[in-house]
């Protein structure tokens, strides 16, 4: 329809058909409470209105830290309590420290006794993190410098691979004992108990049993004397948790066969039951690898899982951190924080829960298929610790596969991967199969 007066109608307000716009809801717009940050210690949303997972995270107490730092070792020098010398090492085969000047020996203080880490499992609440397990600062340097009190020279230690160094002027020995923010200094160390000669003998024995099928190049280059002692970084976790699992279990009621000859099949009948179990439990000293490189279990390029096969370690005998235990050994620095390890911890706790309830479902002779799982972690305690491993490595030509043979530095447990010649394995399989077939044929002929 045309406008009779020929004039243009006034524009309509945006968002409406005319008149004034509707007022904004209370609490929205300039000067509203949303523009003002909440006061410290307050939470602007009622946690009861949040989903359970978010509510639990909001209401969870802040992590509590246990200070495991040794103030007396902060300057990098560990002095002999008898003569004051700093040239101190671990006495091989023991947990003792020995002064190389006056031969005085003493035992490091147990970390559990020093900080009560073996207590309170039944009452763990929230997250407790020892100071050596705190989050790693992204900008922290690997190089730590000390000023020698003997001559004034500056001594630098690269914490990527070593934790001790000697002043090249006055021969004072320095160790990185201050818990710097780069993750290099843990709360505790479990000293080597197995000597190198023993580790070499165990590795040689392990390989000798597999030498028949071993790769030719590996046998030619095998030099177990090149084994190195390495302190591996682990998180040792205590925890208190509850879990529920649900699924279906079967009890066999009848078994029968149908058909004849090659078409014979066995069938069974079973009663199916809904099964639900709940369990409360605690874990004590559960080890989790805290090195990203070692936790990459890619069987196409490495045999990292070998290191897990030599568990467990007697972590109850770990001592307070003292870099003197690392003299003569190399170490790998922790590069994984607590939060990154939580998913792996929860996986292991669920596995433990399934094992806990297994005795209660033995009546289901056809087994139980768990279909639902839930886990509630009430409290955890995290301690960073170095564990001792003797390690022999070999990189396979062509494939680039990295093989490891590892020896537990405390128990001597040995496991490894030896590259094999596949044609030898195939020939052995064919020969064994032919031999068994010949025996079977002979027995059949004898019976006839």
Short mmCIF file of C-alpha atoms in Angstrom, two decimals:
data_model
loop_
_atom_site.label_atom_id
_atom_site.label_comp_id
_atom_site.label_asym_id
_atom_site.label_seq_id
_atom_site.Cartn_x
_atom_site.Cartn_y
_atom_site.Cartn_z
CA UNK A 1 0.00 0.00 0.00
CA UNK A 2 1.35 3.42 -0.90
CA UNK A 3 1.57 6.29 1.57
CA UNK A 4 -0.97 8.86 0.64
CA UNK A 5 1.04 11.81 1.89
CA UNK A 6 4.19 10.62 0.17
CA UNK A 7 6.27 10.87 3.35
CA UNK A 8 8.60 8.09 4.69
CA UNK A 9 7.44 6.37 7.91
CA UNK A 10 9.79 6.66 10.92
CA UNK A 11 12.10 3.66 11.49
CA UNK A 12 11.05 1.07 14.02
CA UNK A 13 13.18 0.53 17.10
CA UNK A 14 15.65 -2.35 16.76
CA UNK A 15 14.34 -5.59 18.18
CA UNK A 16 10.69 -4.54 18.39
CA UNK A 17 7.68 -3.43 16.41
CA UNK A 18 7.35 -0.02 17.98
CA UNK A 19 7.42 1.76 21.33
CA UNK A 20 10.21 1.56 23.91
CA UNK A 21 12.42 -1.56 24.27
CA UNK A 22 11.62 -3.92 27.20
CA UNK A 23 13.69 -3.43 30.34
CA UNK A 24 16.72 -5.73 30.91
CA UNK A 25 16.36 -8.50 33.48
CA UNK A 26 17.75 -7.56 36.90
CA UNK A 27 21.45 -8.22 37.39
CA UNK A 28 22.40 -7.76 33.71
CA UNK A 29 24.01 -4.76 32.04
CA UNK A 30 26.50 -2.03 32.98
CA UNK A 31 27.03 -1.69 36.70
CA UNK A 32 25.41 -5.04 37.43
CA UNK A 33 26.92 -7.55 39.90
CA UNK A 34 28.29 -9.57 36.94
CA UNK A 35 30.76 -6.77 36.27
CA UNK A 36 32.14 -6.91 39.79
CA UNK A 37 34.56 -9.80 40.58
CA UNK A 38 33.66 -11.88 43.63
CA UNK A 39 35.53 -11.18 46.83
CA UNK A 40 38.45 -13.48 47.70
CA UNK A 41 37.32 -16.68 49.38
CA UNK A 42 33.76 -16.40 48.03
CA UNK A 43 32.03 -18.35 45.26
CA UNK A 44 29.22 -16.47 43.42
CA UNK A 45 27.29 -19.62 42.47
CA UNK A 46 25.50 -21.93 44.85
CA UNK A 47 27.45 -25.24 44.54
CA UNK A 48 24.22 -27.17 45.18
CA UNK A 49 22.98 -26.04 41.73
CA UNK A 50 26.02 -27.46 39.90
CA UNK A 51 26.39 -30.97 38.40
CA UNK A 52 27.94 -33.45 40.84
CA UNK A 53 31.33 -33.72 39.09
CA UNK A 54 31.77 -29.93 39.06
CA UNK A 55 30.36 -29.56 42.56
CA UNK A 56 32.83 -32.09 43.96
CA UNK A 57 35.72 -30.29 42.30
CA UNK A 58 34.57 -26.89 43.61
CA UNK A 59 34.09 -28.15 47.16
CA UNK A 60 37.29 -30.21 47.26
CA UNK A 61 39.86 -28.76 49.68
CA UNK A 62 42.95 -27.11 48.26
CA UNK A 63 46.06 -29.32 48.05
CA UNK A 64 48.08 -29.49 51.25
CA UNK A 65 51.86 -29.57 50.99
CA UNK A 66 54.30 -31.55 53.11
CA UNK A 67 57.62 -29.73 53.31
CA UNK A 68 60.36 -32.34 52.77
CA UNK A 69 63.17 -29.88 51.99
CA UNK A 70 66.44 -30.31 53.89
CA UNK A 71 67.47 -26.88 55.12
CA UNK A 72 70.93 -28.12 56.17
CA UNK A 73 71.71 -29.22 52.58
CA UNK A 74 70.38 -26.12 50.84
CA UNK A 75 73.88 -24.76 50.01
CA UNK A 76 74.62 -27.92 47.99
CA UNK A 77 77.21 -29.31 50.41
CA UNK A 78 76.64 -32.48 52.42
CA UNK A 79 79.18 -32.49 55.25
CA UNK A 80 80.39 -35.58 57.05
CA UNK A 81 79.02 -35.39 60.62
CA UNK A 82 82.43 -36.51 61.94
CA UNK A 83 85.07 -34.56 60.00
CA UNK A 84 83.11 -32.07 57.88
CA UNK A 85 84.40 -33.29 54.49
CA UNK A 86 82.08 -33.12 51.46
CA UNK A 87 83.40 -36.07 49.44
CA UNK A 88 80.54 -38.41 50.36
CA UNK A 89 79.12 -41.37 48.48
CA UNK A 90 76.86 -44.32 49.01
CA UNK A 91 78.64 -47.42 50.23
CA UNK A 92 78.03 -49.99 47.44
CA UNK A 93 75.54 -52.70 48.32
CA UNK A 94 74.12 -50.84 51.33
CA UNK A 95 71.90 -47.89 52.16
CA UNK A 96 74.78 -46.23 54.05
CA UNK A 97 76.61 -43.03 53.17
CA UNK A 98 80.39 -43.08 53.60
CA UNK A 99 82.87 -40.22 53.91
CA UNK A 100 85.75 -40.91 51.53
CA UNK A 101 88.07 -38.86 53.75
CA UNK A 102 87.62 -40.33 57.24
CA UNK A 103 85.62 -43.49 56.27
CA UNK A 104 82.80 -42.57 58.65
CA UNK A 105 79.48 -44.25 57.77
CA UNK A 106 75.90 -43.29 58.57
CA UNK A 107 72.38 -44.10 57.42
CA UNK A 108 70.07 -41.55 55.80
CA UNK A 109 66.84 -40.82 57.65
CA UNK A 110 63.84 -42.82 56.46
CA UNK A 111 61.36 -40.60 54.63
CA UNK A 112 58.30 -42.37 56.06
CA UNK A 113 59.48 -41.93 59.63
CA UNK A 114 60.59 -38.34 59.04
CA UNK A 115 57.27 -37.14 57.62
CA UNK A 116 54.74 -39.71 58.81
CA UNK A 117 54.01 -40.93 55.28
CA UNK A 118 53.09 -44.42 56.44
CA UNK A 119 50.27 -43.16 58.66
CA UNK A 120 46.69 -42.01 58.24
CA UNK A 121 45.67 -44.02 55.17
CA UNK A 122 42.20 -44.62 56.60
CA UNK A 123 41.57 -40.91 57.08
CA UNK A 124 43.09 -39.43 53.91
CA UNK A 125 41.02 -36.51 52.62
CA UNK A 126 41.63 -34.17 49.71
CA UNK A 127 44.99 -33.94 47.98
CA UNK A 128 48.26 -33.88 49.91
CA UNK A 129 51.36 -33.16 47.83
CA UNK A 130 54.90 -33.30 49.19
CA UNK A 131 57.04 -30.31 48.29
CA UNK A 132 59.19 -32.33 45.87
CA UNK A 133 56.06 -33.31 43.92
CA UNK A 134 54.75 -29.76 43.42
CA UNK A 135 53.88 -28.54 39.91
CA UNK A 136 56.87 -27.89 37.65
CA UNK A 137 57.43 -24.29 36.59
CA UNK A 138 57.50 -24.07 32.79
CA UNK A 139 60.29 -21.47 32.77
CA UNK A 140 62.53 -23.19 35.33
CA UNK A 141 66.15 -23.68 34.27
CA UNK A 142 67.93 -27.03 34.12
CA UNK A 143 71.21 -25.45 35.20
CA UNK A 144 71.78 -24.86 38.92
CA UNK A 145 74.79 -22.82 40.09
CA UNK A 146 76.52 -22.88 43.48
CA UNK A 147 79.18 -20.60 44.89
CA UNK A 148 81.89 -22.73 46.46
CA UNK A 149 82.44 -21.79 50.11
CA UNK A 150 85.95 -23.20 49.95
CA UNK A 151 87.45 -21.11 47.15
CA UNK A 152 84.68 -18.85 45.83
CA UNK A 153 84.47 -20.51 42.41
CA UNK A 154 81.11 -21.07 40.74
CA UNK A 155 80.00 -24.66 40.17
CA UNK A 156 77.19 -25.49 37.74
CA UNK A 157 75.14 -28.70 37.69
CA UNK A 158 72.97 -29.75 34.73
CA UNK A 159 69.98 -31.39 36.43
CA UNK A 160 68.85 -33.07 33.19
CA UNK A 161 71.32 -35.90 33.81
CA UNK A 162 73.36 -35.30 36.97
CA UNK A 163 72.69 -34.12 40.50
CA UNK A 164 76.26 -33.76 41.78
CA UNK A 165 79.42 -31.94 40.66
CA UNK A 166 82.91 -31.26 42.00
CA UNK A 167 84.59 -27.88 42.23
CA UNK A 168 87.48 -28.01 39.76
CA UNK A 169 89.63 -25.78 42.01
CA UNK A 170 89.32 -27.03 45.58
CA UNK A 171 87.59 -30.42 44.93
CA UNK A 172 84.57 -29.68 47.14
CA UNK A 173 81.59 -31.85 46.10
CA UNK A 174 78.21 -30.21 45.49
CA UNK A 175 74.77 -31.81 45.19
CA UNK A 176 71.45 -30.33 44.13
CA UNK A 177 69.42 -30.64 47.32
CA UNK A 178 67.28 -27.53 47.20
CA UNK A 179 63.84 -28.34 45.77
CA UNK A 180 64.00 -26.11 42.72
CA UNK A 181 60.92 -25.63 40.55
CA UNK A 182 62.15 -27.71 37.58
CA UNK A 183 61.16 -31.08 39.07
CA UNK A 184 64.73 -32.35 39.38
CA UNK A 185 64.75 -32.80 43.17
CA UNK A 186 62.28 -35.35 44.57
CA UNK A 187 61.24 -35.91 48.19
CA UNK A 188 63.00 -39.24 48.61
CA UNK A 189 65.45 -41.67 47.05
CA UNK A 190 65.63 -45.44 47.24
CA UNK A 191 69.38 -46.26 47.07
CA UNK A 192 70.90 -48.96 44.85
CA UNK A 193 71.41 -52.26 46.65
CA UNK A 194 72.48 -54.45 43.70
CA UNK A 195 76.09 -53.78 42.65
CA UNK A 196 77.07 -53.29 39.02
CA UNK A 197 78.97 -56.61 38.77
CA UNK A 198 75.86 -58.44 39.95
CA UNK A 199 73.66 -56.55 37.47
CA UNK A 200 76.06 -57.35 34.61
CA UNK A 201 76.00 -61.05 35.51
CA UNK A 202 72.20 -61.08 35.60
CA UNK A 203 71.92 -59.38 32.22
CA UNK A 204 74.48 -61.77 30.70
CA UNK A 205 72.57 -64.76 32.06
CA UNK A 206 69.29 -63.35 30.71
CA UNK A 207 70.75 -62.95 27.19
CA UNK A 208 72.55 -66.33 27.21
CA UNK A 209 69.21 -68.11 27.61
CA UNK A 210 67.96 -66.38 24.44
CA UNK A 211 71.18 -66.30 22.42
CA UNK A 212 70.11 -69.08 20.02
CA UNK A 213 67.46 -66.91 18.36
CA UNK A 214 69.09 -63.50 18.96
CA UNK A 215 69.90 -61.17 16.09
CA UNK A 216 73.47 -61.64 14.83
CA UNK A 217 74.33 -57.95 15.18
CA UNK A 218 73.04 -57.93 18.75
CA UNK A 219 75.27 -60.88 19.74
CA UNK A 220 78.29 -59.24 18.15
CA UNK A 221 77.70 -55.89 19.87
CA UNK A 222 76.47 -57.22 23.22
CA UNK A 223 78.64 -55.65 25.92
CA UNK A 224 76.81 -55.87 29.25
CA UNK A 225 79.65 -53.98 30.93
CA UNK A 226 78.07 -50.88 29.37
CA UNK A 227 75.09 -51.21 31.69
CA UNK A 228 74.34 -47.95 33.51
CA UNK A 229 72.74 -47.26 36.85
CA UNK A 230 69.82 -44.85 36.45
CA UNK A 231 67.52 -43.31 39.02
CA UNK A 232 64.03 -43.27 37.49
CA UNK A 233 61.45 -40.65 38.58
CA UNK A 234 58.23 -41.99 40.09
CA UNK A 235 55.28 -40.64 42.01
CA UNK A 236 54.51 -42.81 45.02
CA UNK A 237 50.83 -42.47 45.87
CA UNK A 238 48.77 -43.33 48.95
CA UNK A 239 45.03 -43.22 48.48
CA UNK A 240 41.62 -43.86 49.99
CA UNK A 241 38.78 -44.63 47.60
CA UNK A 242 35.36 -46.21 47.14
CA UNK A 243 34.21 -47.99 44.01
CA UNK A 244 31.07 -49.59 42.63
CA UNK A 245 30.93 -52.09 39.79
CA UNK A 246 27.86 -53.58 38.16
CA UNK A 247 27.27 -56.12 35.43
CA UNK A 248 25.93 -59.61 34.75
CA UNK A 249 27.15 -62.97 36.00
CA UNK A 250 26.31 -66.44 34.73
CA UNK A 251 25.92 -69.76 36.53
CA UNK A 252 25.96 -72.80 34.27
CA UNK A 253 22.98 -75.13 34.67
CA UNK A 254 23.47 -77.63 31.84
CA UNK A 255 26.03 -78.59 29.19
CA UNK A 256 25.28 -80.73 26.11
CA UNK A 257 26.56 -81.57 22.63
CA UNK A 258 24.79 -81.48 19.28
CA UNK A 259 25.88 -82.83 15.94
CA UNK A 260 28.44 -85.46 14.98
CA UNK A 261 31.99 -85.54 13.64
CA UNK A 262 33.38 -82.22 12.48
CA UNK A 263 29.99 -80.57 13.00
CA UNK A 264 29.85 -81.41 16.69
CA UNK A 265 29.22 -78.39 18.91
CA UNK A 266 28.99 -78.00 22.67
CA UNK A 267 26.25 -75.83 24.14
CA UNK A 268 25.42 -74.72 27.64
CA UNK A 269 22.49 -73.24 29.52
CA UNK A 270 23.02 -70.72 32.28
CA UNK A 271 21.11 -68.54 34.67
CA UNK A 272 22.00 -64.87 34.28
CA UNK A 273 22.06 -62.59 37.32
CA UNK A 274 22.48 -58.86 37.76
CA UNK A 275 25.56 -58.33 39.94
CA UNK A 276 26.52 -55.19 41.83
CA UNK A 277 29.39 -54.77 44.26
CA UNK A 278 30.75 -51.86 46.31
CA UNK A 279 34.10 -51.69 48.07
CA UNK A 280 36.03 -49.22 50.22
CA UNK A 281 39.80 -49.62 50.13
CA UNK A 282 43.16 -47.93 50.61
CA UNK A 283 46.38 -48.15 48.61
CA UNK A 284 49.85 -47.74 50.07
CA UNK A 285 52.87 -46.72 47.98
CA UNK A 286 51.39 -47.18 44.51
CA UNK A 287 54.15 -46.28 41.97
CA UNK A 288 53.37 -44.17 38.88
CA UNK A 289 56.00 -43.25 36.30
CA UNK A 290 56.45 -39.48 36.18
CA UNK A 291 58.58 -39.32 33.02
CA UNK A 292 56.68 -38.70 29.77
CA UNK A 293 59.36 -40.47 27.76
CA UNK A 294 59.24 -43.65 29.85
CA UNK A 295 55.45 -43.70 30.01
CA UNK A 296 55.20 -43.87 26.20
CA UNK A 297 54.49 -47.58 25.82
CA UNK A 298 54.72 -47.69 22.01
CA UNK A 299 55.72 -51.27 21.21
CA UNK A 300 56.53 -50.26 17.64
CA UNK A 301 59.54 -48.18 18.67
CA UNK A 302 60.56 -49.18 22.22
CA UNK A 303 60.24 -51.70 25.02
CA UNK A 304 59.65 -49.16 27.81
CA UNK A 305 57.19 -51.50 29.52
CA UNK A 306 60.16 -53.68 30.49
CA UNK A 307 60.82 -51.26 33.35
CA UNK A 308 57.35 -51.91 34.78
CA UNK A 309 57.94 -55.66 34.77
CA UNK A 310 60.69 -55.41 37.40
CA UNK A 311 58.33 -53.90 39.99
CA UNK A 312 57.81 -53.84 42.93
CA UNK A 313 60.40 -51.80 44.81
CA UNK A 314 60.69 -51.78 48.59
CA UNK A 315 59.74 -48.10 48.79
CA UNK A 316 59.23 -48.38 52.56
CA UNK A 317 63.04 -48.27 52.85
CA UNK A 318 63.41 -44.98 50.94
CA UNK A 319 65.40 -42.23 52.64
CA UNK A 320 65.08 -38.44 52.66
CA UNK A 321 66.47 -36.85 49.55
CA UNK A 322 70.23 -36.46 49.58
CA UNK A 323 72.11 -35.92 46.32
CA UNK A 324 75.12 -37.82 47.69
CA UNK A 325 73.27 -41.08 46.93
CA UNK A 326 73.43 -40.17 43.23
CA UNK A 327 77.22 -39.90 42.99
CA UNK A 328 78.35 -42.23 40.22
CA UNK A 329 74.84 -42.68 38.81
CA UNK A 330 72.76 -40.85 36.23
CA UNK A 331 69.15 -39.79 36.69
CA UNK A 332 66.09 -38.79 34.68
CA UNK A 333 64.19 -35.69 35.71
CA UNK A 334 60.48 -35.76 36.48
CA UNK A 335 58.45 -33.87 33.88
CA UNK A 336 54.87 -34.84 34.80
CA UNK A 337 52.72 -33.17 37.44
CA UNK A 338 50.11 -34.62 39.77
CA UNK A 339 47.11 -33.48 37.73
CA UNK A 340 48.44 -35.14 34.58
CA UNK A 341 48.83 -38.42 36.47
CA UNK A 342 45.32 -38.49 37.97
CA UNK A 343 43.70 -40.36 35.02
CA UNK A 344 46.32 -43.10 35.25
CA UNK A 345 45.84 -43.31 39.02
CA UNK A 346 42.08 -43.67 38.62
CA UNK A 347 42.56 -46.46 36.05
CA UNK A 348 44.76 -48.35 38.47
CA UNK A 349 42.38 -47.78 41.39
CA UNK A 350 39.51 -49.25 39.34
CA UNK A 351 41.67 -52.28 38.52
CA UNK A 352 42.38 -52.70 42.23
CA UNK A 353 38.67 -52.40 43.00
CA UNK A 354 37.82 -55.17 40.52
CA UNK A 355 40.41 -57.42 42.16
CA UNK A 356 38.99 -56.59 45.59
CA UNK A 357 35.49 -57.77 44.68
CA UNK A 358 36.59 -60.82 42.68
CA UNK A 359 36.48 -63.30 45.62
CA UNK A 360 32.84 -62.37 46.23
CA UNK A 361 31.72 -63.44 42.73
CA UNK A 362 33.35 -66.87 42.57
CA UNK A 363 29.95 -68.60 42.52
CA UNK A 364 29.37 -67.31 38.98
CA UNK A 365 31.25 -70.13 37.28
CA UNK A 366 30.74 -68.69 33.79
CA UNK A 367 32.26 -65.41 34.93
CA UNK A 368 31.04 -61.85 35.39
CA UNK A 369 30.98 -59.16 32.75
CA UNK A 370 31.35 -55.76 34.41
CA UNK A 371 29.43 -53.14 32.44
CA UNK A 372 29.35 -50.14 34.79
CA UNK A 373 32.06 -48.73 37.03
CA UNK A 374 32.26 -45.71 39.28
CA UNK A 375 35.07 -44.45 41.48
CA UNK A 376 35.12 -41.92 44.30
CA UNK A 377 38.62 -40.90 45.41
CA UNK A 378 38.32 -39.50 48.94
CA UNK A 379 41.96 -38.58 49.46
CA UNK A 380 45.44 -38.97 48.00
CA UNK A 381 49.01 -38.29 49.11
CA UNK A 382 51.75 -37.79 46.49
CA UNK A 383 55.50 -38.16 47.06
CA UNK A 384 58.15 -37.81 44.34
CA UNK A 385 60.82 -40.52 44.56
CA UNK A 386 63.83 -41.79 42.62
CA UNK A 387 63.91 -45.58 42.12
CA UNK A 388 67.11 -47.46 41.12
CA UNK A 389 67.35 -49.37 37.83
CA UNK A 390 70.33 -50.94 36.06
CA UNK A 391 69.69 -50.49 32.35
CA UNK A 392 71.16 -51.96 29.16
CA UNK A 393 69.87 -50.61 25.84
CA UNK A 394 70.28 -51.64 22.21
CA UNK A 395 68.89 -49.94 19.11
CA UNK A 396 68.06 -52.45 16.41
CA UNK A 397 69.52 -51.54 12.97
CA UNK A 398 67.00 -50.88 10.24
CA UNK A 399 63.85 -50.79 12.34
CA UNK A 400 65.21 -48.35 14.92
CA UNK A 401 63.48 -50.38 17.64
CA UNK A 402 64.95 -49.59 21.07
CA UNK A 403 65.37 -52.69 23.24
CA UNK A 404 65.94 -52.58 26.99
CA UNK A 405 67.12 -55.07 29.57
CA UNK A 406 66.44 -53.82 33.09
CA UNK A 407 67.52 -54.99 36.54
CA UNK A 408 65.73 -53.88 39.70
CA UNK A 409 68.45 -52.09 41.68
CA UNK A 410 67.03 -53.46 44.95
CA UNK A 411 65.79 -57.00 44.31
CA UNK A 412 67.78 -58.03 41.22
CA UNK A 413 64.59 -58.88 39.28
CA UNK A 414 65.60 -58.92 35.60
CA UNK A 415 63.53 -58.61 32.45
CA UNK A 416 64.29 -57.45 28.95
CA UNK A 417 63.79 -57.55 25.22
CA UNK A 418 66.26 -59.30 22.92
CA UNK A 419 65.95 -58.70 19.14
CA UNK A 420 65.48 -62.04 17.37
CA UNK A 421 66.01 -63.44 13.89
CA UNK A 422 62.50 -64.33 12.75
CA UNK A 423 63.58 -66.98 10.24
CA UNK A 424 65.14 -68.96 13.10
CA UNK A 425 61.90 -68.80 15.07
CA UNK A 426 59.92 -69.93 12.02
CA UNK A 427 62.32 -72.80 11.34
CA UNK A 428 62.14 -73.90 14.96
CA UNK A 429 58.34 -73.80 14.87
CA UNK A 430 58.22 -75.88 11.67
CA UNK A 431 60.77 -78.35 13.01
CA UNK A 432 58.90 -78.75 16.29
CA UNK A 433 55.60 -79.15 14.44
CA UNK A 434 57.07 -81.81 12.11
CA UNK A 435 58.55 -83.70 15.07
CA UNK A 436 55.22 -83.75 16.91
CA UNK A 437 53.38 -84.86 13.76
CA UNK A 438 55.86 -87.75 13.33
CA UNK A 439 55.24 -88.90 16.92
CA UNK A 440 51.46 -88.79 16.44
CA UNK A 441 51.68 -90.77 13.16
CA UNK A 442 53.92 -93.36 14.80
CA UNK A 443 51.47 -93.74 17.67
CA UNK A 444 48.57 -94.18 15.28
CA UNK A 445 50.47 -96.78 13.23
CA UNK A 446 51.41 -98.63 16.41
CA UNK A 447 47.79 -98.68 17.54
CA UNK A 448 46.67 -100.14 14.20
#
